[in-house]
CSV table of C-alpha atoms in Angstrom, one decimal:
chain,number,residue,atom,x,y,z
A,1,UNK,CA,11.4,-22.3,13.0
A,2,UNK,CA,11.9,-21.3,9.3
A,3,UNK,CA,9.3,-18.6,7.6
A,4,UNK,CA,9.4,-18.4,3.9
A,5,UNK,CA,7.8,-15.5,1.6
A,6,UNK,CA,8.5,-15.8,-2.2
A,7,UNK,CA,7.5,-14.2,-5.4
A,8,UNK,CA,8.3,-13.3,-8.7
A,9,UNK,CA,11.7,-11.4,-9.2
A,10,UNK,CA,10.1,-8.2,-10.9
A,11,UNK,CA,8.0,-7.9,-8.1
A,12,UNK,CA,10.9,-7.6,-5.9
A,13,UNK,CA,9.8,-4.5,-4.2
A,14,UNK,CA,7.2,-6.3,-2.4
A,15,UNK,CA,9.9,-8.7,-0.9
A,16,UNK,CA,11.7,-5.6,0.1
A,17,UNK,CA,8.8,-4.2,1.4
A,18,UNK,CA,8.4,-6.8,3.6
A,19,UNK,CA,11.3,-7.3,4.5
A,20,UNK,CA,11.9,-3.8,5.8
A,21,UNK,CA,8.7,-3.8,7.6
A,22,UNK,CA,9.4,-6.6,9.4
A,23,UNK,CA,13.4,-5.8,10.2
A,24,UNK,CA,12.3,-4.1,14.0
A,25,UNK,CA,10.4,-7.7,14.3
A,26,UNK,CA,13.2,-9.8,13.5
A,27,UNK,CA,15.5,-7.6,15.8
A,28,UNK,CA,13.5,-7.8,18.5
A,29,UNK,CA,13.6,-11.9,19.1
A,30,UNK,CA,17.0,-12.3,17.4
A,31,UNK,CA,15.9,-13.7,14.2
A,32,UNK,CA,17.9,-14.1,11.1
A,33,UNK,CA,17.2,-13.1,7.9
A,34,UNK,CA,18.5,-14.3,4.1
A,35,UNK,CA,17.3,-12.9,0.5
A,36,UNK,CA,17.7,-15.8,-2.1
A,37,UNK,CA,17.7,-15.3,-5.9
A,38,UNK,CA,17.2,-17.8,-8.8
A,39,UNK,CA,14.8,-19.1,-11.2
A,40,UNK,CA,13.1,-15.4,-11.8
A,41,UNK,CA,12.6,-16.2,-7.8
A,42,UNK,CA,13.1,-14.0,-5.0
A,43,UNK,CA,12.6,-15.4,-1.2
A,44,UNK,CA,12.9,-14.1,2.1
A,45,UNK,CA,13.9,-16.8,4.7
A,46,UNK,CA,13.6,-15.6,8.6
A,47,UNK,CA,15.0,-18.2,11.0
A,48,UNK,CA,13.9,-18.3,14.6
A,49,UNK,CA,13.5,-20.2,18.0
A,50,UNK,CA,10.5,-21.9,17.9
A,51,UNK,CA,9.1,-20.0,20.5
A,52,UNK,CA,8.8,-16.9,18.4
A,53,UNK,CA,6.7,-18.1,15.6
A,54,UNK,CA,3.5,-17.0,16.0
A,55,UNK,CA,4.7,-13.5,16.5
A,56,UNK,CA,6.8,-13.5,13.6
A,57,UNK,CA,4.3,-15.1,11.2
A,58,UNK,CA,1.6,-13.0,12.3
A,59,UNK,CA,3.6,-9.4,11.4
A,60,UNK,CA,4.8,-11.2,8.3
A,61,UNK,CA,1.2,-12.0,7.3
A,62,UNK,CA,-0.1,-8.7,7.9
A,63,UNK,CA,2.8,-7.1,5.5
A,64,UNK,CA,2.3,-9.6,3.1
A,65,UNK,CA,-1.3,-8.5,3.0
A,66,UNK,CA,-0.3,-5.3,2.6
A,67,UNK,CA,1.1,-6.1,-0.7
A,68,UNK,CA,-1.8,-7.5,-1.9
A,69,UNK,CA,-3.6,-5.0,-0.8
A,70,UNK,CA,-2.1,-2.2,-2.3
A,71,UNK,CA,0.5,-3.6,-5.0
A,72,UNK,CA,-1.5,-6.0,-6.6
A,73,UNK,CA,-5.1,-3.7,-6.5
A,74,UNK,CA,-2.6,-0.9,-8.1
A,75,UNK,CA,-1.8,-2.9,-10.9
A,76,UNK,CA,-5.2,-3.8,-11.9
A,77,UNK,CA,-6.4,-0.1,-11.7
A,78,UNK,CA,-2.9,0.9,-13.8
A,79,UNK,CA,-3.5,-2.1,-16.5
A,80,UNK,CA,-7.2,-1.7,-16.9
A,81,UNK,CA,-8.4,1.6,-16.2
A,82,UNK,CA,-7.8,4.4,-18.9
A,83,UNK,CA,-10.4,7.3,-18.1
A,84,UNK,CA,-10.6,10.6,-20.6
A,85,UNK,CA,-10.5,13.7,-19.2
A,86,UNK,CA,-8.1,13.3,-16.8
A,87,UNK,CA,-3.9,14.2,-17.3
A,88,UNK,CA,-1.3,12.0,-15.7
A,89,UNK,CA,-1.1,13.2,-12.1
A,90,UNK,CA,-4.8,13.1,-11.9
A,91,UNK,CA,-5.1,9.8,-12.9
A,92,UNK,CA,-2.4,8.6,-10.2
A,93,UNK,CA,-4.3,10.5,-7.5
A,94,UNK,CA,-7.4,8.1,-8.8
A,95,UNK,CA,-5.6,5.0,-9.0
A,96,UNK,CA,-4.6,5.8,-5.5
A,97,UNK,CA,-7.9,6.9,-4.0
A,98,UNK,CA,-9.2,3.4,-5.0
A,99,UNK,CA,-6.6,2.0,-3.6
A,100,UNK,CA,-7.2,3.3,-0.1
A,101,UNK,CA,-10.9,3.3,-0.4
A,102,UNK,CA,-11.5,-0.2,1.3
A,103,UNK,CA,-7.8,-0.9,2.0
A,104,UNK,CA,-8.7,-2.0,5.4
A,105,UNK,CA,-11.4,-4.4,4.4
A,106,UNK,CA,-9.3,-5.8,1.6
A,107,UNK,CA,-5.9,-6.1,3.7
A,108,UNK,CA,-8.3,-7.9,6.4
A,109,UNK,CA,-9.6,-10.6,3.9
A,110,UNK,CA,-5.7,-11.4,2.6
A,111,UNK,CA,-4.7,-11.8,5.9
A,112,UNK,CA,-7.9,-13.5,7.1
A,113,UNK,CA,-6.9,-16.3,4.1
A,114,UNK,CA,-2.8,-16.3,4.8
A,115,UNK,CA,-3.5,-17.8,8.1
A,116,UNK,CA,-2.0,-21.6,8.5
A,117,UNK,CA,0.1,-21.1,5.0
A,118,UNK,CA,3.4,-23.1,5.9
A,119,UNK,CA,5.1,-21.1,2.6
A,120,UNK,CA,3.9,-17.8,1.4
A,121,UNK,CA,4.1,-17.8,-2.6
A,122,UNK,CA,2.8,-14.3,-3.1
A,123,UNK,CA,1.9,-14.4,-6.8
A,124,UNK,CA,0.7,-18.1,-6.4
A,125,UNK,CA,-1.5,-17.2,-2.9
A,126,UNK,CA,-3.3,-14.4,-5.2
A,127,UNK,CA,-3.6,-16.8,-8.3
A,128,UNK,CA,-4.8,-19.7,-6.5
A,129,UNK,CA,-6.9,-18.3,-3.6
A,130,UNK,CA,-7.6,-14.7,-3.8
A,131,UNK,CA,-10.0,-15.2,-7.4
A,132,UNK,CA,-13.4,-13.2,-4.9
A,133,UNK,CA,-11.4,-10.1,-4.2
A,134,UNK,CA,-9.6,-10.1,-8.1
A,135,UNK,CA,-13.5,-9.8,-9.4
A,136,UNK,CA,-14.5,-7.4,-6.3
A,137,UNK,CA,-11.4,-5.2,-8.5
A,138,UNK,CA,-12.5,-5.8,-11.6
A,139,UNK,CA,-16.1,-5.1,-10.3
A,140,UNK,CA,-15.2,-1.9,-9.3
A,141,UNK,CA,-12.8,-1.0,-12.7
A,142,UNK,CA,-16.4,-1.7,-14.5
A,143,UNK,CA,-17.6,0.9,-12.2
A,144,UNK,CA,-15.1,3.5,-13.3
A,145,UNK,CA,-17.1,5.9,-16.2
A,146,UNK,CA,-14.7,6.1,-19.3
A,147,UNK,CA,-14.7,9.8,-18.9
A,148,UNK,CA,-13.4,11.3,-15.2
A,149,UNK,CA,-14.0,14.8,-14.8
A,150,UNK,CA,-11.8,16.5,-12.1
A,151,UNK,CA,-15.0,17.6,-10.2
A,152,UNK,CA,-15.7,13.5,-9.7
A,153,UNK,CA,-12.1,13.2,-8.5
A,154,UNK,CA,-12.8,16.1,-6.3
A,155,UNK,CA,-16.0,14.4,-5.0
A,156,UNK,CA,-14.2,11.0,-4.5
A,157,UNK,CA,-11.4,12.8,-2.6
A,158,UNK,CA,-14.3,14.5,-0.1
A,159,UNK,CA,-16.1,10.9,0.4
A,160,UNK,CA,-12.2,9.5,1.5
A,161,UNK,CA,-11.9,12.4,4.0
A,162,UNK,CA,-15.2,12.5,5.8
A,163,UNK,CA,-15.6,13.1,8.9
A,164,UNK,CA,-14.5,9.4,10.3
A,165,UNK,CA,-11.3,9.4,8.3
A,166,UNK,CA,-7.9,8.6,9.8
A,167,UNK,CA,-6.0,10.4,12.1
A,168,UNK,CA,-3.3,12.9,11.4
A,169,UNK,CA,-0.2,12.6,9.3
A,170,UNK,CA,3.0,14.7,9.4
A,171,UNK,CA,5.2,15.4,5.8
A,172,UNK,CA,8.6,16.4,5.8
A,173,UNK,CA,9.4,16.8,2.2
A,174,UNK,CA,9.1,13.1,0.6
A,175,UNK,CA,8.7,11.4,3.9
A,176,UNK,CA,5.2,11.0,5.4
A,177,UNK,CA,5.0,10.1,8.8
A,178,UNK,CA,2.1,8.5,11.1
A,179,UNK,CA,1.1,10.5,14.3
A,180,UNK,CA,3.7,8.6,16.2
A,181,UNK,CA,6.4,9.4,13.7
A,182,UNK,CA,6.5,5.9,12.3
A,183,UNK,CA,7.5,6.2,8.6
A,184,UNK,CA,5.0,5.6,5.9
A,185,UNK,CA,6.1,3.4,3.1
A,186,UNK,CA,3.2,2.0,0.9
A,187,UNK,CA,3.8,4.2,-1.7
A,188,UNK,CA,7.1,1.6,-2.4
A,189,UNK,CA,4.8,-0.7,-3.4
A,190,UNK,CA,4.0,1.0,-6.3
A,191,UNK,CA,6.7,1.6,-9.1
A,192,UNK,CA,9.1,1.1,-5.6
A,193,UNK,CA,8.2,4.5,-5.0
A,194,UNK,CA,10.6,5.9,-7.3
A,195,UNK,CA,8.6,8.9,-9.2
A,196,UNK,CA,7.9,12.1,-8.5
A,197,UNK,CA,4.1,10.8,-7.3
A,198,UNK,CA,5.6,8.8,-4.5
A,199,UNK,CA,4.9,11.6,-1.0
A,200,UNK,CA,1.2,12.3,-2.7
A,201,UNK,CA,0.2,8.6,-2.8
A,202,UNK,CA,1.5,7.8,0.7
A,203,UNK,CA,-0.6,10.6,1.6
A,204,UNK,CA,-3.5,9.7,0.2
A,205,UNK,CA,-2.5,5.4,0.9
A,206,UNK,CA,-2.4,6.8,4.7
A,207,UNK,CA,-5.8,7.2,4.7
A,208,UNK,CA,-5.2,10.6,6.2
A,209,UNK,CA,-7.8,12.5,8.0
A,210,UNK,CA,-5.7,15.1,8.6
A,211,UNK,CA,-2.0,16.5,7.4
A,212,UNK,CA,0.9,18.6,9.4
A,213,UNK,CA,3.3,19.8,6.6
A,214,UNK,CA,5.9,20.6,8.2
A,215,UNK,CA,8.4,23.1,6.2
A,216,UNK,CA,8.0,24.0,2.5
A,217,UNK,CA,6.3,21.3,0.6
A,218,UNK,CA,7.3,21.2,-3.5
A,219,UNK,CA,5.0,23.0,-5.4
A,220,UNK,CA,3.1,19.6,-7.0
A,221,UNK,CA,2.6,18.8,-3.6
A,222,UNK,CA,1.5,22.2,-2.1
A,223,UNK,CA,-1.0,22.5,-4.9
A,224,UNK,CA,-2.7,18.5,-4.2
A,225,UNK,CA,-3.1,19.3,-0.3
A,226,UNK,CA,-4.2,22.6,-1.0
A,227,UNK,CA,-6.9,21.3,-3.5
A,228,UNK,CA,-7.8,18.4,-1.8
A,229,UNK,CA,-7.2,18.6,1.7
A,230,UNK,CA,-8.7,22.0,2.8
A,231,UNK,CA,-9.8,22.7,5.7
A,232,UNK,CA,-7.9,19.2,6.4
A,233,UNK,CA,-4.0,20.6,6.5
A,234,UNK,CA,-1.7,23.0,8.3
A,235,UNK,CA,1.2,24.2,7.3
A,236,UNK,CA,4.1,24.9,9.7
């Protein structure tokens, strides 16, 4: 049994994403695993007894998703949305709040249309058969008044964390943890996670309905749960 994901090679990050995600997977029923480059290409093979198929392609499905969901939706918000009156680390929160706004419904609807794919082509699966939920983004960019005070980001924030909002996260530092201390890594998807931004979008990319911050948090970071999570964190 052979599973192959490929996409473009600047959006290797989603490969690696993958790939990580799915490494206590491929452990588990003895898989092996190869990264192949070539062509502006990169692929991830997993080879398997036949036996373990279904549970293989059904994780890598679901983390393929996942990059759709998040990676892809980012850079449409990045590219096309330029709202005044906002700076810089404002606008990221944003971008990242409308990211995980329907995350769930969106990752379901990806993963909903993977299903039976003998070859996942990631760019070419979201060219070819993903054209409803690229207008559903650029639906909601034309949504998106040019001018975004910080009182509407404020409001935005308080609609994500109502009262059926996830369930608790933990932070150490730049690492952001699920309640059952599985590490969060979403926040690779964008710019591979590599800025300064990274711990407050996997924050906010969580879903969180509730963070544990657990030692001294940098001051960028105190200041955004402290501004948008009161009430909503505790710091230990």
């Amino acid at each position: 049994m052979e599973i192959v994901v490929s996409e473009k090679e600047r959006n290797a990050r989603y490969i690696a994403y993958v790939y990580t995600s799915l490494m206590p997977y491929i452990e588990a029923c003895g898989a092996k695993s190869s990264l192949a480059f070539g062509g502006e290409r990169i692929g991830l093979t997993l080879r398997a007894d036949k036996k373990y198929e279904s549970y293989l392609r059904r994780f890598a499905e679901e983390k393929i998703a996942e990059t759709v969901a998040v990676g892809y939706k980012y850079e449409i918000f990045r590219r096309e949305l330029h709202p005044a009156g906002l700076n810089a680390e404002e606008r990221e929160i944003l971008f990242a709040a409308l990211v995980a706004a329907d995350f769930a419904d969106d990752k379901r609807y990806v993963f909903a249309r993977l299903r039976g794919a003998s070859v996942y082509s990631v760019d070419g699966f979201f060219a070819f058969r993903l054209g409803a939920l690229l207008r559903k983004w650029k639906g909601i960019v034309g949504c998106v008044p040019p001018y975004f005070t910080r009182e509407k980001l404020s409001a935005f924030m308080r609609y994500l964390l109502r009262e059926d909002a996830g369930e608790k996260v933990i932070v150490r530092g730049a690492d952001i943890f699920d309640g059952k201390y599985h590490k969060l890594r979403r926040a690779t998807l964008i710019e591979e996670g590599a800025t300064d931004m990274n711990a407050i979008r996997e924050i906010i990319l969580s879903g969180a309905g509730e963070v544990e911050c657990v030692g001294v948090p940098p001051p960028g970071q105190e200041k955004f749960l402290r501004d948008y999570f009161a009430g909503k964190v505790s710091f230990m």
